[in-house]
Coordinates of C-alpha atoms in Angstrom, one line a residue:
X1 CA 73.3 79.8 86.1
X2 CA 72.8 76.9 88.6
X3 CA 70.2 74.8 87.8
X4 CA 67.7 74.7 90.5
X5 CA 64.3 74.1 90.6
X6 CA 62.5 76.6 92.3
X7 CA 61.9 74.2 95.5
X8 CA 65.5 73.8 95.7
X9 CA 65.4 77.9 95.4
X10 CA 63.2 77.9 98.4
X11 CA 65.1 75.9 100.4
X12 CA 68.4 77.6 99.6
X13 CA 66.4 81.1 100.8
X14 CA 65.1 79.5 103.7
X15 CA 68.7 79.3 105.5
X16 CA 68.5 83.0 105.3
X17 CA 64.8 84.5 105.3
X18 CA 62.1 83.5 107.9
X19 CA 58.8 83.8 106.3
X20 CA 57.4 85.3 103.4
X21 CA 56.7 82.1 101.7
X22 CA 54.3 83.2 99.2
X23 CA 57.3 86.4 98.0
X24 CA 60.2 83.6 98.0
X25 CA 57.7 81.2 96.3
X26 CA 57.1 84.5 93.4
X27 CA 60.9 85.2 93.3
X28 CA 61.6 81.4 92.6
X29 CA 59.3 81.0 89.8
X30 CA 60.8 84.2 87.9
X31 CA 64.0 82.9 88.3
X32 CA 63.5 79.1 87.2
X33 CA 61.1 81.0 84.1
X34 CA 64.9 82.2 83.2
X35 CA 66.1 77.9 82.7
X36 CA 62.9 77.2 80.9
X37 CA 63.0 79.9 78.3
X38 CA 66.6 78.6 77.6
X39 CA 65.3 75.1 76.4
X40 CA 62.5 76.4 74.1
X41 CA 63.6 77.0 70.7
X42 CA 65.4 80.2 70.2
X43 CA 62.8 81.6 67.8
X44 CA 60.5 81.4 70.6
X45 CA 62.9 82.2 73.4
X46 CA 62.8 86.2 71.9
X47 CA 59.3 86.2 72.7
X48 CA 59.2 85.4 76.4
X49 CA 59.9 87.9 78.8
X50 CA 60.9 88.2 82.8
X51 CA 57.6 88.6 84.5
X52 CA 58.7 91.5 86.6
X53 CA 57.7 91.3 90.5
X54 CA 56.3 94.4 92.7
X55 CA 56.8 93.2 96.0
X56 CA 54.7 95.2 98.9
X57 CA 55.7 95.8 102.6
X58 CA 57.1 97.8 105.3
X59 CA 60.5 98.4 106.2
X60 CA 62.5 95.3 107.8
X61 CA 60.4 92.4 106.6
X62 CA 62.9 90.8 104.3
X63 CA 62.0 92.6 100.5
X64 CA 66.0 93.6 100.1
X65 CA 67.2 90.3 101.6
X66 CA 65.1 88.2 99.2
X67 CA 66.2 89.7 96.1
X68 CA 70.1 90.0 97.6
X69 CA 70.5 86.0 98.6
X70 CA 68.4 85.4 95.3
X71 CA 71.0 86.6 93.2
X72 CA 74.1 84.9 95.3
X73 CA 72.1 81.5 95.1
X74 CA 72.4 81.7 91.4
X75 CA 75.4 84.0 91.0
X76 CA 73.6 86.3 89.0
X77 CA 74.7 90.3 88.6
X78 CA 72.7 91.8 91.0
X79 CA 71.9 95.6 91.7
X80 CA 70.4 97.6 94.4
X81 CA 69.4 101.1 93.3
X82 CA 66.5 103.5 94.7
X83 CA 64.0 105.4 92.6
X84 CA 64.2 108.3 94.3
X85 CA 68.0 109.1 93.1
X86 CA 66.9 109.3 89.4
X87 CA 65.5 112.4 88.3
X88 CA 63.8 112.7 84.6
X89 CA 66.4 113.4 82.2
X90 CA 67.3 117.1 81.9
X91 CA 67.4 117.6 85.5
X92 CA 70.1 117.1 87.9
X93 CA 70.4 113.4 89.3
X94 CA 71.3 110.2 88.0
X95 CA 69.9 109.3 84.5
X96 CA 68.2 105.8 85.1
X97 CA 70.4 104.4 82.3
X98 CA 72.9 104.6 85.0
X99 CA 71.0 101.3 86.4
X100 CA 71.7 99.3 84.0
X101 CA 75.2 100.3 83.4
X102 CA 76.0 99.2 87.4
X103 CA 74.7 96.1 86.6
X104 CA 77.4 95.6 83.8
X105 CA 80.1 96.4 85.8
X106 CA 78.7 93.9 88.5
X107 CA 79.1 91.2 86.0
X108 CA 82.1 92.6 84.4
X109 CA 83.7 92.1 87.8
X110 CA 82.4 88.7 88.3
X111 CA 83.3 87.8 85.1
X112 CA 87.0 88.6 85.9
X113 CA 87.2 86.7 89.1
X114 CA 86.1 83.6 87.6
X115 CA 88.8 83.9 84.6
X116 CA 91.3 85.0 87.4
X117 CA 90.3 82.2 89.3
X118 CA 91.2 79.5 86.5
X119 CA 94.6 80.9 86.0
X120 CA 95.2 81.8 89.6
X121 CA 97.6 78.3 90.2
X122 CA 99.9 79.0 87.4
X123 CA 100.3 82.7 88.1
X124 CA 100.6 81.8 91.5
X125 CA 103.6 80.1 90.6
X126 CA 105.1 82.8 89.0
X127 CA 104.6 85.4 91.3
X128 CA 106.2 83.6 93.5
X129 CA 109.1 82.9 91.5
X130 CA 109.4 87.4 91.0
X131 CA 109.1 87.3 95.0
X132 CA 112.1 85.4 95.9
X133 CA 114.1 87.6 93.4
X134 CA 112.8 90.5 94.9
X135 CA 113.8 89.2 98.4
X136 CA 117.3 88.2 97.6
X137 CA 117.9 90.5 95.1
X138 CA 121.5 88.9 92.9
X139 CA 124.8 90.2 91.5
X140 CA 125.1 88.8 88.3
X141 CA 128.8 86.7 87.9
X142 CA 129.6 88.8 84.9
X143 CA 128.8 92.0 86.6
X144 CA 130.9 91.1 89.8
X145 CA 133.9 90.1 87.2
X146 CA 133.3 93.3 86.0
X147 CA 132.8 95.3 89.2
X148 CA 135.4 97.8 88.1
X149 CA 133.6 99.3 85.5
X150 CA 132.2 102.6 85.4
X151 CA 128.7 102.7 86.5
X152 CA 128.2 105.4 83.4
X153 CA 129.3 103.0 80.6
X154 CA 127.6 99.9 82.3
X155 CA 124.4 102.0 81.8
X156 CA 125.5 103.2 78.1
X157 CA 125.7 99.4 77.8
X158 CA 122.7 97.8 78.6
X159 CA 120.8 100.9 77.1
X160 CA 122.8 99.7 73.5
X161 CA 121.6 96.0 74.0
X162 CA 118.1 96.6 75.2
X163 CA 116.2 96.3 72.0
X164 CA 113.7 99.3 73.5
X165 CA 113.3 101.8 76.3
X166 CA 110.6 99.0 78.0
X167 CA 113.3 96.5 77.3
X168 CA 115.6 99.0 79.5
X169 CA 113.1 99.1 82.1
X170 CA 112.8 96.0 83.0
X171 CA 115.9 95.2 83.0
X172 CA 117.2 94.3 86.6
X173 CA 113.3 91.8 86.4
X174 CA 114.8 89.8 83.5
X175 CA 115.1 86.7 85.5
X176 CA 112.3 86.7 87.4
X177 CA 110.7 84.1 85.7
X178 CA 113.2 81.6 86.1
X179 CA 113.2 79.0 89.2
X180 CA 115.5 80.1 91.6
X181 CA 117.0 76.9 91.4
X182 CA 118.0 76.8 87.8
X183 CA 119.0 80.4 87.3
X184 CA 122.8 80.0 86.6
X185 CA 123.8 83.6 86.0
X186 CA 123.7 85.0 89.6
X187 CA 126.4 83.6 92.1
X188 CA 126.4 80.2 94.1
X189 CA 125.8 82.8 97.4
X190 CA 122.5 84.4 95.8
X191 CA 121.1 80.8 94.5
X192 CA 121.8 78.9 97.6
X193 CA 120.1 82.0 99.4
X194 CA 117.0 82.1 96.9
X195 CA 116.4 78.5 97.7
X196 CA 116.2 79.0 101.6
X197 CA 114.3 81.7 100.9
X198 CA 111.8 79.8 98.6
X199 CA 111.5 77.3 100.8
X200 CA 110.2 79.5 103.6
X201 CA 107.9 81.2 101.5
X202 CA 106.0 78.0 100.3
X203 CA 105.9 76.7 103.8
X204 CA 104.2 80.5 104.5
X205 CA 106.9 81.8 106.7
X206 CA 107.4 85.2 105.3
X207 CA 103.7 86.5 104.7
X208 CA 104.3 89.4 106.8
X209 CA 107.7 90.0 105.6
X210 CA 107.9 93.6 104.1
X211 CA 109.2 93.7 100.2
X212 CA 109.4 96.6 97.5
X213 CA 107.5 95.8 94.6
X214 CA 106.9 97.9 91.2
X215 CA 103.2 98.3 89.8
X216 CA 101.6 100.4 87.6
X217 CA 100.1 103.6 88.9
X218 CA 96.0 103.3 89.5
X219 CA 94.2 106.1 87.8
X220 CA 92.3 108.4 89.4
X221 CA 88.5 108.6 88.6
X222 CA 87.2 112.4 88.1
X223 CA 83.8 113.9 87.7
X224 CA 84.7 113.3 84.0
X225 CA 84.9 110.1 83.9
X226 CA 81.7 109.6 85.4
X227 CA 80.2 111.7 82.9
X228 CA 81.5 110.1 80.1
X229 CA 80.4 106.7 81.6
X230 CA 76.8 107.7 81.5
X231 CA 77.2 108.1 77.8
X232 CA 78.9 104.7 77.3
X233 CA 82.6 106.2 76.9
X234 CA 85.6 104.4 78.9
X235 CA 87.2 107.5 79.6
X236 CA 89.8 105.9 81.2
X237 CA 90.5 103.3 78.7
X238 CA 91.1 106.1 76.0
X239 CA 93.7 108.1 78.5
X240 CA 95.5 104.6 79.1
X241 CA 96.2 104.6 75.4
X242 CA 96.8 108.3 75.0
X243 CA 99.5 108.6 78.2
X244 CA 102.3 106.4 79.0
X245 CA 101.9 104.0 82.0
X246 CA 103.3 105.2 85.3
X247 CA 105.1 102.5 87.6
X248 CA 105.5 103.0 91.1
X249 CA 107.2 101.2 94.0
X250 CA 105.3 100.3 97.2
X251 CA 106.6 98.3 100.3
X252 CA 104.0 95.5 101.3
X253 CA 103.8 92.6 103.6
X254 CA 105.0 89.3 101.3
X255 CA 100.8 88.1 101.4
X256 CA 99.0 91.5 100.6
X257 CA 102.2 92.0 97.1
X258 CA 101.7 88.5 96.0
X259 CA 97.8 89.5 95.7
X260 CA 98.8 93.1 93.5
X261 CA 101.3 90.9 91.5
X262 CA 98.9 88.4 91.0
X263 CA 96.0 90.4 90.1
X264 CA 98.5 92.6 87.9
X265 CA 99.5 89.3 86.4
X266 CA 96.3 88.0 85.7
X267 CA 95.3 91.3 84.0
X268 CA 97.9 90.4 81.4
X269 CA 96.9 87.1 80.9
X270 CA 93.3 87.4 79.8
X271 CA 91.0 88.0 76.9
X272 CA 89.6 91.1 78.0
X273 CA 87.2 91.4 75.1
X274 CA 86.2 87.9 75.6
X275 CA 85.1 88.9 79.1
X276 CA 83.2 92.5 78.2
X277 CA 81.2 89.6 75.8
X278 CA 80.6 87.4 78.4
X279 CA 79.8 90.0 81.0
X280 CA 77.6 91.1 78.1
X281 CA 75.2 87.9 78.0
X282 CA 75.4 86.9 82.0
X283 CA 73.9 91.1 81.9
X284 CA 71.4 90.4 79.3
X285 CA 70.1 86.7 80.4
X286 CA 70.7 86.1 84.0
X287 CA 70.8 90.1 85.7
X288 CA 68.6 91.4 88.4
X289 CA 67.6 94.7 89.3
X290 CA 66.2 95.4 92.7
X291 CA 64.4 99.2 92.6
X292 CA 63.6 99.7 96.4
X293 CA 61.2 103.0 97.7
X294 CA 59.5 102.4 94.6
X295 CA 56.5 103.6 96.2
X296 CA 58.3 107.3 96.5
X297 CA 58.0 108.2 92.3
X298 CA 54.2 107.9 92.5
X299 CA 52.1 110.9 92.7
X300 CA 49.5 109.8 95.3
X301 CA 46.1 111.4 95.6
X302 CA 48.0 114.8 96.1
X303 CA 49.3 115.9 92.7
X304 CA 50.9 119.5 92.4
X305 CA 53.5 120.4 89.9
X306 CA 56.6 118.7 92.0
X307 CA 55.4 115.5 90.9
X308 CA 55.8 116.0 87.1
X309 CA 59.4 114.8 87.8
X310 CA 57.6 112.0 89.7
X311 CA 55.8 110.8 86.3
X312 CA 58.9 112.1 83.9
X313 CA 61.1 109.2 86.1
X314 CA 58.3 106.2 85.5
X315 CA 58.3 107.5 81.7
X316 CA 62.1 107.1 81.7
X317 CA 61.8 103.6 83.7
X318 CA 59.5 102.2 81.4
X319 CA 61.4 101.8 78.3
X320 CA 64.0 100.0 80.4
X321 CA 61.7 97.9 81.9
X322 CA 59.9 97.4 78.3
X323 CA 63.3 96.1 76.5
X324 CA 65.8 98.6 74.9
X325 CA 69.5 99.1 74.3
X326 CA 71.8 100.7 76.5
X327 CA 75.2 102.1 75.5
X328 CA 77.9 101.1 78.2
X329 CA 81.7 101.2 78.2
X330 CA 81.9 97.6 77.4
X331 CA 79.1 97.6 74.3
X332 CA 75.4 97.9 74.0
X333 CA 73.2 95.8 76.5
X334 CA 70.0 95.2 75.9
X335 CA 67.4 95.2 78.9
X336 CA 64.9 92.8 76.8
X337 CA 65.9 90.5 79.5
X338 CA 67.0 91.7 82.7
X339 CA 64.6 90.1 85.6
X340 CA 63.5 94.1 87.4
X341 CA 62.2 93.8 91.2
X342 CA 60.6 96.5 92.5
X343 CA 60.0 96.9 96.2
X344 CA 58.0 99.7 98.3
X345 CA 56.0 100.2 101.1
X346 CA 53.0 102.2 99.7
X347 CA 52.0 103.1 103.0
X348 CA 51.2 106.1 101.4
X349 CA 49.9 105.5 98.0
X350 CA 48.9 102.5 95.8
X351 CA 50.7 100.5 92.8
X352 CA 47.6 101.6 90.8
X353 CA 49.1 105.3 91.5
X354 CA 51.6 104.1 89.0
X355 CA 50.8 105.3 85.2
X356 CA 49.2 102.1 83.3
X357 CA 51.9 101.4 81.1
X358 CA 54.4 100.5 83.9
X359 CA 51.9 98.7 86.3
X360 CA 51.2 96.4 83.3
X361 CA 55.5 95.9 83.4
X362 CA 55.2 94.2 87.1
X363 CA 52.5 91.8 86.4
X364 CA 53.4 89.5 89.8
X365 CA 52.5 91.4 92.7
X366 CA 53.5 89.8 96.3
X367 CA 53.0 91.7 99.7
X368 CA 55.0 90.8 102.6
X369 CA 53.7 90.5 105.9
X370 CA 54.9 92.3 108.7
X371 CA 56.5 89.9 111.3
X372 CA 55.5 88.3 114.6
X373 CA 57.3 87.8 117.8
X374 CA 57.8 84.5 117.2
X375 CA 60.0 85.4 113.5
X376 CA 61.7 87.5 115.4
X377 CA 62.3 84.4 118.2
X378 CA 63.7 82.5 114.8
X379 CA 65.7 85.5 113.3
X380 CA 67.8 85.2 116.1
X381 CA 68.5 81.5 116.6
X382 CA 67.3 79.8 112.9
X383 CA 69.3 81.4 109.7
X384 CA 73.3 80.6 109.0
X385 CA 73.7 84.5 109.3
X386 CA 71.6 84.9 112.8
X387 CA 72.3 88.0 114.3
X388 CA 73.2 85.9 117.5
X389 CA 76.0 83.6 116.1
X390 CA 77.5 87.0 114.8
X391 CA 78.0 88.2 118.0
X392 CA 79.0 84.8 119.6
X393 CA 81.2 84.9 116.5
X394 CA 82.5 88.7 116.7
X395 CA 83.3 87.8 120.8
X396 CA 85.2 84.9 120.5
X397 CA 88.0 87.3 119.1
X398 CA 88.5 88.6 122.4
X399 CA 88.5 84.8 124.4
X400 CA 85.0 85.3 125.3
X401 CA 82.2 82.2 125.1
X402 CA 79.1 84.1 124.9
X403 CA 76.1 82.2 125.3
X404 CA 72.3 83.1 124.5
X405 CA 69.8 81.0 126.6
X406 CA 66.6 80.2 125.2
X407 CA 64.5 82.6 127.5
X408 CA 67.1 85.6 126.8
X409 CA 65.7 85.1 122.8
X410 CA 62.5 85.2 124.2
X411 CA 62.8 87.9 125.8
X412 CA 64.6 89.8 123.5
X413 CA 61.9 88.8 120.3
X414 CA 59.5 90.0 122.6
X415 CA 60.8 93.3 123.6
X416 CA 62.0 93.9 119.5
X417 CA 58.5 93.5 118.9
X418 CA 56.7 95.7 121.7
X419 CA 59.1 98.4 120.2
X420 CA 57.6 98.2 117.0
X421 CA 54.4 98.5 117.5
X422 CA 55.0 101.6 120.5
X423 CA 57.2 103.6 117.9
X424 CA 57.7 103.2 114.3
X425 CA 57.9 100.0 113.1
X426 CA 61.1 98.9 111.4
X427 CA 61.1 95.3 111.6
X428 CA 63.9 92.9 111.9
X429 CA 66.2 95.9 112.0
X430 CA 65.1 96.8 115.4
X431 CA 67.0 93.2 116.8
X432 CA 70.3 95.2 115.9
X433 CA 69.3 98.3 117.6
X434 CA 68.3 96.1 120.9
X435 CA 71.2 93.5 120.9
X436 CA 73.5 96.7 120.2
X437 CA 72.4 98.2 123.5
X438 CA 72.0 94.7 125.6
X439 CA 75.8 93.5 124.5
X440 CA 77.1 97.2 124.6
X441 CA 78.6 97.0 128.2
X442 CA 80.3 93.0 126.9
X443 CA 81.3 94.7 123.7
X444 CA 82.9 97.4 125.4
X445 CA 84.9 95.6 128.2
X446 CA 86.0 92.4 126.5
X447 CA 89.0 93.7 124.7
X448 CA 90.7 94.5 128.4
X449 CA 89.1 92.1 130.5
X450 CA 89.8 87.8 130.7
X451 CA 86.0 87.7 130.7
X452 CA 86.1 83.8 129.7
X453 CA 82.1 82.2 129.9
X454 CA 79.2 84.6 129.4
X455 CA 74.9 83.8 129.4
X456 CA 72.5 86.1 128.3
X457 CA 70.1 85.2 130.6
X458 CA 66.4 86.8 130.6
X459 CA 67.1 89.1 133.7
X460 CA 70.0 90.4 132.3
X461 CA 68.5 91.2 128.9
X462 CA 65.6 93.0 131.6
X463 CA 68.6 95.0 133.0
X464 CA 69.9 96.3 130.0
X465 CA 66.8 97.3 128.7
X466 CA 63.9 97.1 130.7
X467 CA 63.6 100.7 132.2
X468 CA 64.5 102.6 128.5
X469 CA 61.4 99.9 127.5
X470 CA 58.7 100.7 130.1
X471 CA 59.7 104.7 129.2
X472 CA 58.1 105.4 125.6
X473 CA 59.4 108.9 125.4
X474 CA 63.0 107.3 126.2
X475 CA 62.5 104.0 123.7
X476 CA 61.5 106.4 120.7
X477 CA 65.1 107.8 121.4
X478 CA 67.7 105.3 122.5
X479 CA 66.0 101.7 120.8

């Protein structure tokens, strides 16, 4: 984990999230909490615990977001799951173990990529090597010495020399780790060939070059294996052992069968256990889990026997949240740990709707304030990701310079937020829904027109919009 201090955290979220200060101030704590308790003696580090944050708000205001670019600033494993798809267990629906195995494959993945990563120039390398043999494939000299040989005693041959039936296999790949420079056994033709042909490839002239490559056959996942999943079983690990390995040939462009060979390759290379550990302790010490609609397993003021499955899903939460071991394909994981952010509007019911035990889980408590026309005005223009360089960004694949002027952001703040307070209020979402309709006409045309130099000016953003504005039965529709 990166060692920021939560300022730095702050200022890393603030390239990405406009307001909610006091949530991204709550979020940053937690996390730095995380380094602290690692420099305390490990006695003591047992006893402290993630203070688990219950963050408040409607739709749109930046809850999801928070805890999303949280994770990427520290590259923790991060999960998004939503209380209202578990069920208490003996019903049908997800068992809310299932959270915490997600999470495991999140950093299982992770865990690869960086290992991949550290190997990636020397397999590189090699991959590259088994691609020029597979794009000149050679005659060996002995074999065109011997070109008059039956084909059905050549085969009775190398079957008597190959020491086993994967020895046989692999067979016509037995040079493929060689340079093509310094393999002596094919002809002068086929070598001078392979080093044209390796030339071209390192300078990138063949990426889109088709070749035939063999790889091993990806399973198929079943209802089964899900099942078995839930229990902590790697179904498919045990039918990898059980059935023999089926290769299959595929014709790729050079750049998209150096990344199979190279992810193939890497597969070989590593310590898989040493990973599952790994993945293990990044799960354990630095994962977050982000439970949105939150708000949806409480019973409210109404209570009538639907909502027994309601409190049966908090109950089942709440040794989770507590600390406890959960069985996954990779090992046991335990949740002692594991920083939990749960999100929810409560429009319609209270966090003290909650039963006790799990309100006393989320002791930080932040609610996030619905935002103002002039948030909107720097959602648009202020954060790397602004919705508006993605479009200027998304155009210029068709040769078109669009340009926003300051009055069309204005404008189109202003008319984001009118919407929102006329018809249901969905925050920052509804920019999408509004620069969706105002850029439709641009988005439309551009492929099949030289368009060259647009500005979004205020009138035209008035144009596009304006009448399906000033009609409320039409906005609650179309916007």
């Amino acid at each position: 984990m990166e060692n920021l201090t939560p300022k730095q955290i702050v200022e890393k979220l603030d390239k990405y999230i406009i307001g909610q200060d006091d949530a991204k101030k709550s979020v940053a704590i937690a996390l730095y909490n995380r380094y602290r308790r690692m420099q305390v003696p490990d006695k003591m580090q047992q006893e402290i615990t993630p203070k688990n944050l219950l963050m408040i708000g409607p739709t749109g205001v930046g809850k999801t977001e928070i805890a999303r670019r949280l994770a990427k600033v520290v590259k923790a494993p991060f999960v998004k799951v939503e209380a209202t798809k578990f069920t208490e267990v003996g019903y049908v629906g997800r068992d809310v173990e299932s959270m915490v195995r997600d999470l495991m494959d999140v950093a299982v993945t992770m865990e690869e990529n960086e290992k991949y990563e550290e190997i990636r120039p020397e397999v590189r390398r090699k991959v590259d090597k088994k691609l020029v043999k597979l794009l000149v494939p050679g005659v060996k000299k002995e074999q065109k010495q011997e070109n008059g040989m039956n084909d059905f005693m050549s085969m009775l041959s190398n079957m008597s020399q190959a020491s086993n039936i994967g020895d046989m296999l692999n067979n016509n790949n037995n040079d493929t780790d060689e340079d093509p420079d310094e393999n002596r056994d094919v002809t002068d033709d086929v070598r001078d060939k392979r080093l044209s042909i390796k030339e071209q490839l390192d300078k990138g002239l063949l990426e889109d070059h088709e070749v035939t490559i063999t790889v091993q056959e990806s399973r198929k996942v079943g209802p089964m294996n899900d099942q078995m999943a839930n229990m902590g079983v790697d179904m498919s690990g045990m039918m990898d052992q059980l059935m023999p390995k089926k290769m299959i040939s595929r014709t790729l462009p050079v750049k998209e069968a150096r990344e199979v060979l190279i992810q193939e390759e890497s597969a070989k290379r590593v310590d898989h256990d040493e990973i599952y550990q790994g993945a293990i302790d990044r799960t354990q010490n630095n994962g977050i889990i982000f439970i949105d609609e939150f708000d949806k397993i409480t019973a409210g003021d109404k209570r009538n026997s639907g909502e027994v499955s309601r409190e049966g899903v908090q109950r089942d939460i709440l040794p989770i949240v507590e600390g406890s071991q959960v069985n996954t394909k990779y090992g046991a994981v335990r949740t002692d740990h594991i920083l939990f952010i749960a999100s929810g509007a409560f429009a319609d019911s209270k966090p003290s709707d909650l039963i006790a035990e799990l309100q006393g889980r989320f002791p930080i408590r932040v609610e996030l304030q619905d935002l103002t026309e002039d948030d909107f005005i720097q959602i648009l223009t202020k954060p790397d990701n602004a919705l508006t360089k993605q479009y200027v960004a998304l155009t210029k694949a068709d040769g078109i310079n669009l340009v926003f002027t300051k009055e069309s952001i204005e404008e189109i703040a202003k008319v984001a937020f009118d919407l929102n307070n006329t018809n249901q209020n969905i925050g920052a979402r509804r920019l999408s829904t509004v620069l969706e309709k105002i850029l439709a006409e641009i988005l439309y045309e551009g492929p099949d027109m030289q368009m060259g130099d647009i500005t979004i000016t205020r009138e035209y953003v008035k144009e596009q919009v304006g009448k399906i504005v000033s009609d409320k039965d039409l906005s609650r529709y179309i916007l």
